[in-house]
Every structure is written in structure tokens, then in C-alpha cells.
């Protein structure tokens, strides 16, 4: 039973390309997040959606565009990929009602830009 | 200066040792304090959470929060090789609006427990 799943698990691409990462959760949560973890393991929030509405939008280049078609899905599209975009991207989900700290993370998508 | 500071280690201890992991923070608005555990090539998983100051115990794990010092700790008793992972502290101001669910993480401490 996969709680939070991401596809693809690995993504190797060249600079300048456009790519998408998909996330799905079957926990019945209504809030979903994208995080970026750099090579030093530093995990930083990028976006969050609650019931398809954008809630958190950190200082992220506008080459990154999240989309939430419904409560269970959150995608991340990245345009014009740069070397510095290489990282592990994690999707997470949680419930509202005071449980936002209890986030369930997916397995991550390891993006390598060459 | 980062909002949350955590010594990345690495920390290596023998099996059975007591492990102490710590974080300091600068944002006095933080009210929720969490510890996440991340095994290699996996996503983080919530280990413990504490609201405001105080202690919380769960089996071999004890979380402490001292808001006056802006300092939180995680203690692992009788450490096991299966505890080998990266431990991330995380904090949140809670409430609603644009702060809801916004976790600020420390860099993580890499822990190895050897048999």
C-alpha cells in the first residue's frame, strides 16, 4: 500500500529541457507539498496546496510551476532546467485541522541535470 | 544565519549508547517542534512531535524543547544499528494562512550505530 508515490524515481536530463514530476497520495489528505533536498541534505519547502489552492509559494524561480488537478495529486513542472536544479524533490501530504506538522513524504525524485 | 541550525555530524556510536541530537533556532514564532528520520534514499518520516516547551517520551526516544533557550533535543536510549539514519529537526509556527504546514528543517545529523 503506497501512501505517497512519485514518478519518476530518477530523472536525468540536459540543461534547457523541460520536465515534470508527478505525485499522488492515497491517504485522504487535503494538503500537499513540494520540497527540494540539496546535496547537503538540506530540505526546503517550495510549494503547498490545500484543496487545489496554492497556499505556500516560497522564493522559487518561476521556471517551477506546480499544478494540483485534485486533492490527491500534485505535479511539478520545471522549464529550462539548470545545473543548480539537480537535487532530490520530495512530495509530501498532510491533513488540515492542526495536523500540518505530520507530513507524509514520498520516496523522492532524484533529478540530475547535465 | 539559518533559522534552524543543526550539526550535520556525522555521529558514530556503539550499539547500546545514548545518543543526543540537538537543534537551535532563531524564530521565536515556532511552536511545533518535530523530529523526522530519513533512511538512505528514502523520504523523511515523522518520529516525534512536541508542541511548545516540555518533554515527550515514546519508547526509546525522548524529545525535549526549551523555548526560552530556543533549543531542542532528541535522545535515543539503547541505540540500535537500525537507528542508523539522518535525523532532521523541523519547526513550524503553526496557525493558519500561509504559515500552515510550513516546516523549516535543520540540515540533518547523520547517525551511524555500529554493532
JSON list of N, CA and C in Angstrom, two decimals, chain B residues 64-110:
[
{"chain": "B", "resi": 64, "resn": "UNK", "atom": "N", "xyz": [12.88, 16.88, 23.75]},
{"chain": "B", "resi": 64, "resn": "UNK", "atom": "CA", "xyz": [12.83, 17.99, 24.70]},
{"chain": "B", "resi": 64, "resn": "UNK", "atom": "C", "xyz": [12.84, 19.30, 23.96]},
{"chain": "B", "resi": 65, "resn": "UNK", "atom": "N", "xyz": [12.05, 20.24, 24.45]},
{"chain": "B", "resi": 65, "resn": "UNK", "atom": "CA", "xyz": [12.01, 21.57, 23.87]},
{"chain": "B", "resi": 65, "resn": "UNK", "atom": "C", "xyz": [12.19, 22.60, 24.98]},
{"chain": "B", "resi": 66, "resn": "UNK", "atom": "N", "xyz": [13.12, 23.50, 24.80]},
{"chain": "B", "resi": 66, "resn": "UNK", "atom": "CA", "xyz": [13.34, 24.61, 25.71]},
{"chain": "B", "resi": 66, "resn": "UNK", "atom": "C", "xyz": [13.19, 25.89, 24.91]},
{"chain": "B", "resi": 67, "resn": "UNK", "atom": "N", "xyz": [12.00, 26.46, 24.93]},
{"chain": "B", "resi": 67, "resn": "UNK", "atom": "CA", "xyz": [11.75, 27.65, 24.12]},
{"chain": "B", "resi": 67, "resn": "UNK", "atom": "C", "xyz": [12.51, 28.86, 24.63]},
{"chain": "B", "resi": 68, "resn": "UNK", "atom": "N", "xyz": [12.78, 28.90, 25.92]},
{"chain": "B", "resi": 68, "resn": "UNK", "atom": "CA", "xyz": [13.50, 30.06, 26.46]},
{"chain": "B", "resi": 68, "resn": "UNK", "atom": "C", "xyz": [14.91, 30.12, 25.90]},
{"chain": "B", "resi": 69, "resn": "UNK", "atom": "N", "xyz": [15.49, 28.96, 25.62]},
{"chain": "B", "resi": 69, "resn": "UNK", "atom": "CA", "xyz": [16.84, 28.90, 25.06]},
{"chain": "B", "resi": 69, "resn": "UNK", "atom": "C", "xyz": [16.83, 28.69, 23.56]},
{"chain": "B", "resi": 70, "resn": "UNK", "atom": "N", "xyz": [15.64, 28.48, 23.00]},
{"chain": "B", "resi": 70, "resn": "UNK", "atom": "CA", "xyz": [15.50, 28.18, 21.57]},
{"chain": "B", "resi": 70, "resn": "UNK", "atom": "C", "xyz": [16.37, 26.97, 21.21]},
{"chain": "B", "resi": 71, "resn": "UNK", "atom": "N", "xyz": [16.09, 25.88, 21.92]},
{"chain": "B", "resi": 71, "resn": "UNK", "atom": "CA", "xyz": [16.96, 24.70, 21.82]},
{"chain": "B", "resi": 71, "resn": "UNK", "atom": "C", "xyz": [16.08, 23.47, 21.95]},
{"chain": "B", "resi": 72, "resn": "UNK", "atom": "N", "xyz": [16.25, 22.52, 21.00]},
{"chain": "B", "resi": 72, "resn": "UNK", "atom": "CA", "xyz": [15.50, 21.28, 21.11]},
{"chain": "B", "resi": 72, "resn": "UNK", "atom": "C", "xyz": [16.47, 20.10, 21.01]},
{"chain": "B", "resi": 73, "resn": "UNK", "atom": "N", "xyz": [16.06, 18.99, 21.62]},
{"chain": "B", "resi": 73, "resn": "UNK", "atom": "CA", "xyz": [16.91, 17.81, 21.66]},
{"chain": "B", "resi": 73, "resn": "UNK", "atom": "C", "xyz": [16.10, 16.56, 21.40]},
{"chain": "B", "resi": 74, "resn": "UNK", "atom": "N", "xyz": [16.79, 15.57, 20.89]},
{"chain": "B", "resi": 74, "resn": "UNK", "atom": "CA", "xyz": [16.23, 14.22, 20.76]},
{"chain": "B", "resi": 74, "resn": "UNK", "atom": "C", "xyz": [17.24, 13.27, 21.38]},
{"chain": "B", "resi": 75, "resn": "UNK", "atom": "N", "xyz": [16.76, 12.45, 22.32]},
{"chain": "B", "resi": 75, "resn": "UNK", "atom": "CA", "xyz": [17.61, 11.44, 22.94]},
{"chain": "B", "resi": 75, "resn": "UNK", "atom": "C", "xyz": [17.14, 10.06, 22.49]},
{"chain": "B", "resi": 76, "resn": "UNK", "atom": "N", "xyz": [18.10, 9.24, 22.15]},
{"chain": "B", "resi": 76, "resn": "UNK", "atom": "CA", "xyz": [17.81, 7.86, 21.78]},
{"chain": "B", "resi": 76, "resn": "UNK", "atom": "C", "xyz": [18.53, 6.97, 22.79]},
{"chain": "B", "resi": 77, "resn": "UNK", "atom": "N", "xyz": [17.76, 6.20, 23.52]},
{"chain": "B", "resi": 77, "resn": "UNK", "atom": "CA", "xyz": [18.37, 5.28, 24.50]},
{"chain": "B", "resi": 77, "resn": "UNK", "atom": "C", "xyz": [18.57, 3.92, 23.85]},
{"chain": "B", "resi": 78, "resn": "UNK", "atom": "N", "xyz": [19.55, 3.19, 24.37]},
{"chain": "B", "resi": 78, "resn": "UNK", "atom": "CA", "xyz": [19.81, 1.83, 23.89]},
{"chain": "B", "resi": 78, "resn": "UNK", "atom": "C", "xyz": [19.80, 1.80, 22.35]},
{"chain": "B", "resi": 79, "resn": "UNK", "atom": "N", "xyz": [20.64, 2.62, 21.76]},
{"chain": "B", "resi": 79, "resn": "UNK", "atom": "CA", "xyz": [20.62, 2.76, 20.30]},
{"chain": "B", "resi": 79, "resn": "UNK", "atom": "C", "xyz": [20.92, 1.43, 19.62]},
{"chain": "B", "resi": 80, "resn": "UNK", "atom": "N", "xyz": [20.28, 1.24, 18.47]},
{"chain": "B", "resi": 80, "resn": "UNK", "atom": "CA", "xyz": [20.38, 0.01, 17.69]},
{"chain": "B", "resi": 80, "resn": "UNK", "atom": "C", "xyz": [20.94, 0.33, 16.30]},
{"chain": "B", "resi": 81, "resn": "UNK", "atom": "N", "xyz": [21.56, -0.64, 15.66]},
{"chain": "B", "resi": 81, "resn": "UNK", "atom": "CA", "xyz": [22.02, -0.41, 14.28]},
{"chain": "B", "resi": 81, "resn": "UNK", "atom": "C", "xyz": [20.89, 0.06, 13.36]},
{"chain": "B", "resi": 82, "resn": "UNK", "atom": "N", "xyz": [19.65, -0.37, 13.64]},
{"chain": "B", "resi": 82, "resn": "UNK", "atom": "CA", "xyz": [18.51, 0.05, 12.81]},
{"chain": "B", "resi": 82, "resn": "UNK", "atom": "C", "xyz": [18.18, 1.54, 13.00]},
{"chain": "B", "resi": 83, "resn": "UNK", "atom": "N", "xyz": [18.78, 2.18, 14.00]},
{"chain": "B", "resi": 83, "resn": "UNK", "atom": "CA", "xyz": [18.59, 3.61, 14.19]},
{"chain": "B", "resi": 83, "resn": "UNK", "atom": "C", "xyz": [19.49, 4.43, 13.27]},
{"chain": "B", "resi": 84, "resn": "UNK", "atom": "N", "xyz": [20.39, 3.77, 12.57]},
{"chain": "B", "resi": 84, "resn": "UNK", "atom": "CA", "xyz": [21.30, 4.48, 11.67]},
{"chain": "B", "resi": 84, "resn": "UNK", "atom": "C", "xyz": [20.51, 5.16, 10.56]},
{"chain": "B", "resi": 85, "resn": "UNK", "atom": "N", "xyz": [20.58, 6.46, 10.52]},
{"chain": "B", "resi": 85, "resn": "UNK", "atom": "CA", "xyz": [19.78, 7.26, 9.58]},
{"chain": "B", "resi": 85, "resn": "UNK", "atom": "C", "xyz": [20.21, 8.71, 9.74]},
{"chain": "B", "resi": 86, "resn": "UNK", "atom": "N", "xyz": [19.58, 9.57, 8.95]},
{"chain": "B", "resi": 86, "resn": "UNK", "atom": "CA", "xyz": [19.74, 11.01, 9.13]},
{"chain": "B", "resi": 86, "resn": "UNK", "atom": "C", "xyz": [18.54, 11.51, 9.92]},
{"chain": "B", "resi": 87, "resn": "UNK", "atom": "N", "xyz": [18.81, 12.28, 10.97]},
{"chain": "B", "resi": 87, "resn": "UNK", "atom": "CA", "xyz": [17.75, 12.81, 11.82]},
{"chain": "B", "resi": 87, "resn": "UNK", "atom": "C", "xyz": [17.61, 14.30, 11.56]},
{"chain": "B", "resi": 88, "resn": "UNK", "atom": "N", "xyz": [16.42, 14.69, 11.16]},
{"chain": "B", "resi": 88, "resn": "UNK", "atom": "CA", "xyz": [16.15, 16.08, 10.81]},
{"chain": "B", "resi": 88, "resn": "UNK", "atom": "C", "xyz": [15.23, 16.71, 11.84]},
{"chain": "B", "resi": 89, "resn": "UNK", "atom": "N", "xyz": [15.63, 17.82, 12.41]},
{"chain": "B", "resi": 89, "resn": "UNK", "atom": "CA", "xyz": [14.68, 18.56, 13.24]},
{"chain": "B", "resi": 89, "resn": "UNK", "atom": "C", "xyz": [13.88, 19.46, 12.30]},
{"chain": "B", "resi": 90, "resn": "UNK", "atom": "N", "xyz": [12.65, 19.74, 12.69]},
{"chain": "B", "resi": 90, "resn": "UNK", "atom": "CA", "xyz": [11.80, 20.60, 11.89]},
{"chain": "B", "resi": 90, "resn": "UNK", "atom": "C", "xyz": [10.92, 21.42, 12.83]},
{"chain": "B", "resi": 91, "resn": "UNK", "atom": "N", "xyz": [10.57, 22.61, 12.37]},
{"chain": "B", "resi": 91, "resn": "UNK", "atom": "CA", "xyz": [9.80, 23.51, 13.23]},
{"chain": "B", "resi": 91, "resn": "UNK", "atom": "C", "xyz": [8.75, 24.23, 12.41]},
{"chain": "B", "resi": 92, "resn": "UNK", "atom": "N", "xyz": [7.68, 24.61, 13.10]},
{"chain": "B", "resi": 92, "resn": "UNK", "atom": "CA", "xyz": [6.61, 25.30, 12.41]},
{"chain": "B", "resi": 92, "resn": "UNK", "atom": "C", "xyz": [5.98, 26.32, 13.34]},
{"chain": "B", "resi": 93, "resn": "UNK", "atom": "N", "xyz": [5.57, 27.44, 12.77]},
{"chain": "B", "resi": 93, "resn": "UNK", "atom": "CA", "xyz": [4.84, 28.44, 13.56]},
{"chain": "B", "resi": 93, "resn": "UNK", "atom": "C", "xyz": [3.39, 28.02, 13.72]},
{"chain": "B", "resi": 94, "resn": "UNK", "atom": "N", "xyz": [2.96, 27.03, 12.93]},
{"chain": "B", "resi": 94, "resn": "UNK", "atom": "CA", "xyz": [1.59, 26.54, 13.04]},
{"chain": "B", "resi": 94, "resn": "UNK", "atom": "C", "xyz": [0.62, 27.56, 12.54]},
{"chain": "B", "resi": 95, "resn": "UNK", "atom": "N", "xyz": [-0.51, 27.62, 13.15]},
{"chain": "B", "resi": 95, "resn": "UNK", "atom": "CA", "xyz": [-1.61, 28.53, 12.83]},
{"chain": "B", "resi": 95, "resn": "UNK", "atom": "C", "xyz": [-2.08, 28.28, 11.40]},
{"chain": "B", "resi": 96, "resn": "UNK", "atom": "N", "xyz": [-2.78, 29.24, 10.86]},
{"chain": "B", "resi": 96, "resn": "UNK", "atom": "CA", "xyz": [-3.34, 29.02, 9.54]},
{"chain": "B", "resi": 96, "resn": "UNK", "atom": "C", "xyz": [-2.73, 29.92, 8.51]},
{"chain": "B", "resi": 97, "resn": "UNK", "atom": "N", "xyz": [-3.46, 30.14, 7.48]},
{"chain": "B", "resi": 97, "resn": "UNK", "atom": "CA", "xyz": [-2.99, 31.01, 6.41]},
{"chain": "B", "resi": 97, "resn": "UNK", "atom": "C", "xyz": [-1.75, 30.46, 5.74]},
{"chain": "B", "resi": 98, "resn": "UNK", "atom": "N", "xyz": [-0.87, 31.36, 5.37]},
{"chain": "B", "resi": 98, "resn": "UNK", "atom": "CA", "xyz": [0.30, 30.95, 4.61]},
{"chain": "B", "resi": 98, "resn": "UNK", "atom": "C", "xyz": [1.35, 30.25, 5.46]},
{"chain": "B", "resi": 99, "resn": "UNK", "atom": "N", "xyz": [1.19, 30.23, 6.78]},
{"chain": "B", "resi": 99, "resn": "UNK", "atom": "CA", "xyz": [2.14, 29.52, 7.62]},
{"chain": "B", "resi": 99, "resn": "UNK", "atom": "C", "xyz": [1.76, 28.06, 7.80]},
{"chain": "B", "resi": 100, "resn": "UNK", "atom": "N", "xyz": [0.53, 27.71, 7.42]},
{"chain": "B", "resi": 100, "resn": "UNK", "atom": "CA", "xyz": [0.06, 26.37, 7.71]},
{"chain": "B", "resi": 100, "resn": "UNK", "atom": "C", "xyz": [0.90, 25.33, 6.99]},
{"chain": "B", "resi": 101, "resn": "UNK", "atom": "N", "xyz": [1.41, 24.39, 7.80]},
{"chain": "B", "resi": 101, "resn": "UNK", "atom": "CA", "xyz": [2.16, 23.29, 7.21]},
{"chain": "B", "resi": 101, "resn": "UNK", "atom": "C", "xyz": [3.56, 23.66, 6.79]},
{"chain": "B", "resi": 102, "resn": "UNK", "atom": "N", "xyz": [3.96, 24.90, 6.99]},
{"chain": "B", "resi": 102, "resn": "UNK", "atom": "CA", "xyz": [5.30, 25.29, 6.56]},
{"chain": "B", "resi": 102, "resn": "UNK", "atom": "C", "xyz": [6.30, 24.81, 7.60]},
{"chain": "B", "resi": 103, "resn": "UNK", "atom": "N", "xyz": [7.06, 23.81, 7.24]},
{"chain": "B", "resi": 103, "resn": "UNK", "atom": "CA", "xyz": [8.08, 23.27, 8.12]},
{"chain": "B", "resi": 103, "resn": "UNK", "atom": "C", "xyz": [9.43, 23.84, 7.70]},
{"chain": "B", "resi": 104, "resn": "UNK", "atom": "N", "xyz": [10.20, 24.28, 8.68]},
{"chain": "B", "resi": 104, "resn": "UNK", "atom": "CA", "xyz": [11.58, 24.70, 8.44]},
{"chain": "B", "resi": 104, "resn": "UNK", "atom": "C", "xyz": [12.47, 23.64, 9.06]},
{"chain": "B", "resi": 105, "resn": "UNK", "atom": "N", "xyz": [13.30, 23.04, 8.21]},
{"chain": "B", "resi": 105, "resn": "UNK", "atom": "CA", "xyz": [14.13, 21.92, 8.64]},
{"chain": "B", "resi": 105, "resn": "UNK", "atom": "C", "xyz": [15.54, 22.36, 8.98]},
{"chain": "B", "resi": 106, "resn": "UNK", "atom": "N", "xyz": [16.16, 21.61, 9.90]},
{"chain": "B", "resi": 106, "resn": "UNK", "atom": "CA", "xyz": [17.60, 21.70, 10.10]},
{"chain": "B", "resi": 106, "resn": "UNK", "atom": "C", "xyz": [18.28, 20.88, 9.01]},
{"chain": "B", "resi": 107, "resn": "UNK", "atom": "N", "xyz": [19.60, 20.96, 8.97]},
{"chain": "B", "resi": 107, "resn": "UNK", "atom": "CA", "xyz": [20.35, 20.29, 7.92]},
{"chain": "B", "resi": 107, "resn": "UNK", "atom": "C", "xyz": [20.34, 18.77, 8.06]},
{"chain": "B", "resi": 108, "resn": "UNK", "atom": "N", "xyz": [20.04, 18.29, 9.28]},
{"chain": "B", "resi": 108, "resn": "UNK", "atom": "CA", "xyz": [20.06, 16.85, 9.49]},
{"chain": "B", "resi": 108, "resn": "UNK", "atom": "C", "xyz": [21.38, 16.39, 10.07]},
{"chain": "B", "resi": 109, "resn": "UNK", "atom": "N", "xyz": [21.33, 15.43, 10.98]},
{"chain": "B", "resi": 109, "resn": "UNK", "atom": "CA", "xyz": [22.53, 14.82, 11.56]},
{"chain": "B", "resi": 109, "resn": "UNK", "atom": "C", "xyz": [22.58, 13.37, 11.12]},
{"chain": "B", "resi": 110, "resn": "UNK", "atom": "N", "xyz": [23.70, 12.99, 10.51]},
{"chain": "B", "resi": 110, "resn": "UNK", "atom": "CA", "xyz": [23.87, 11.60, 10.07]},
{"chain": "B", "resi": 110, "resn": "UNK", "atom": "C", "xyz": [24.35, 10.78, 11.25]}
]
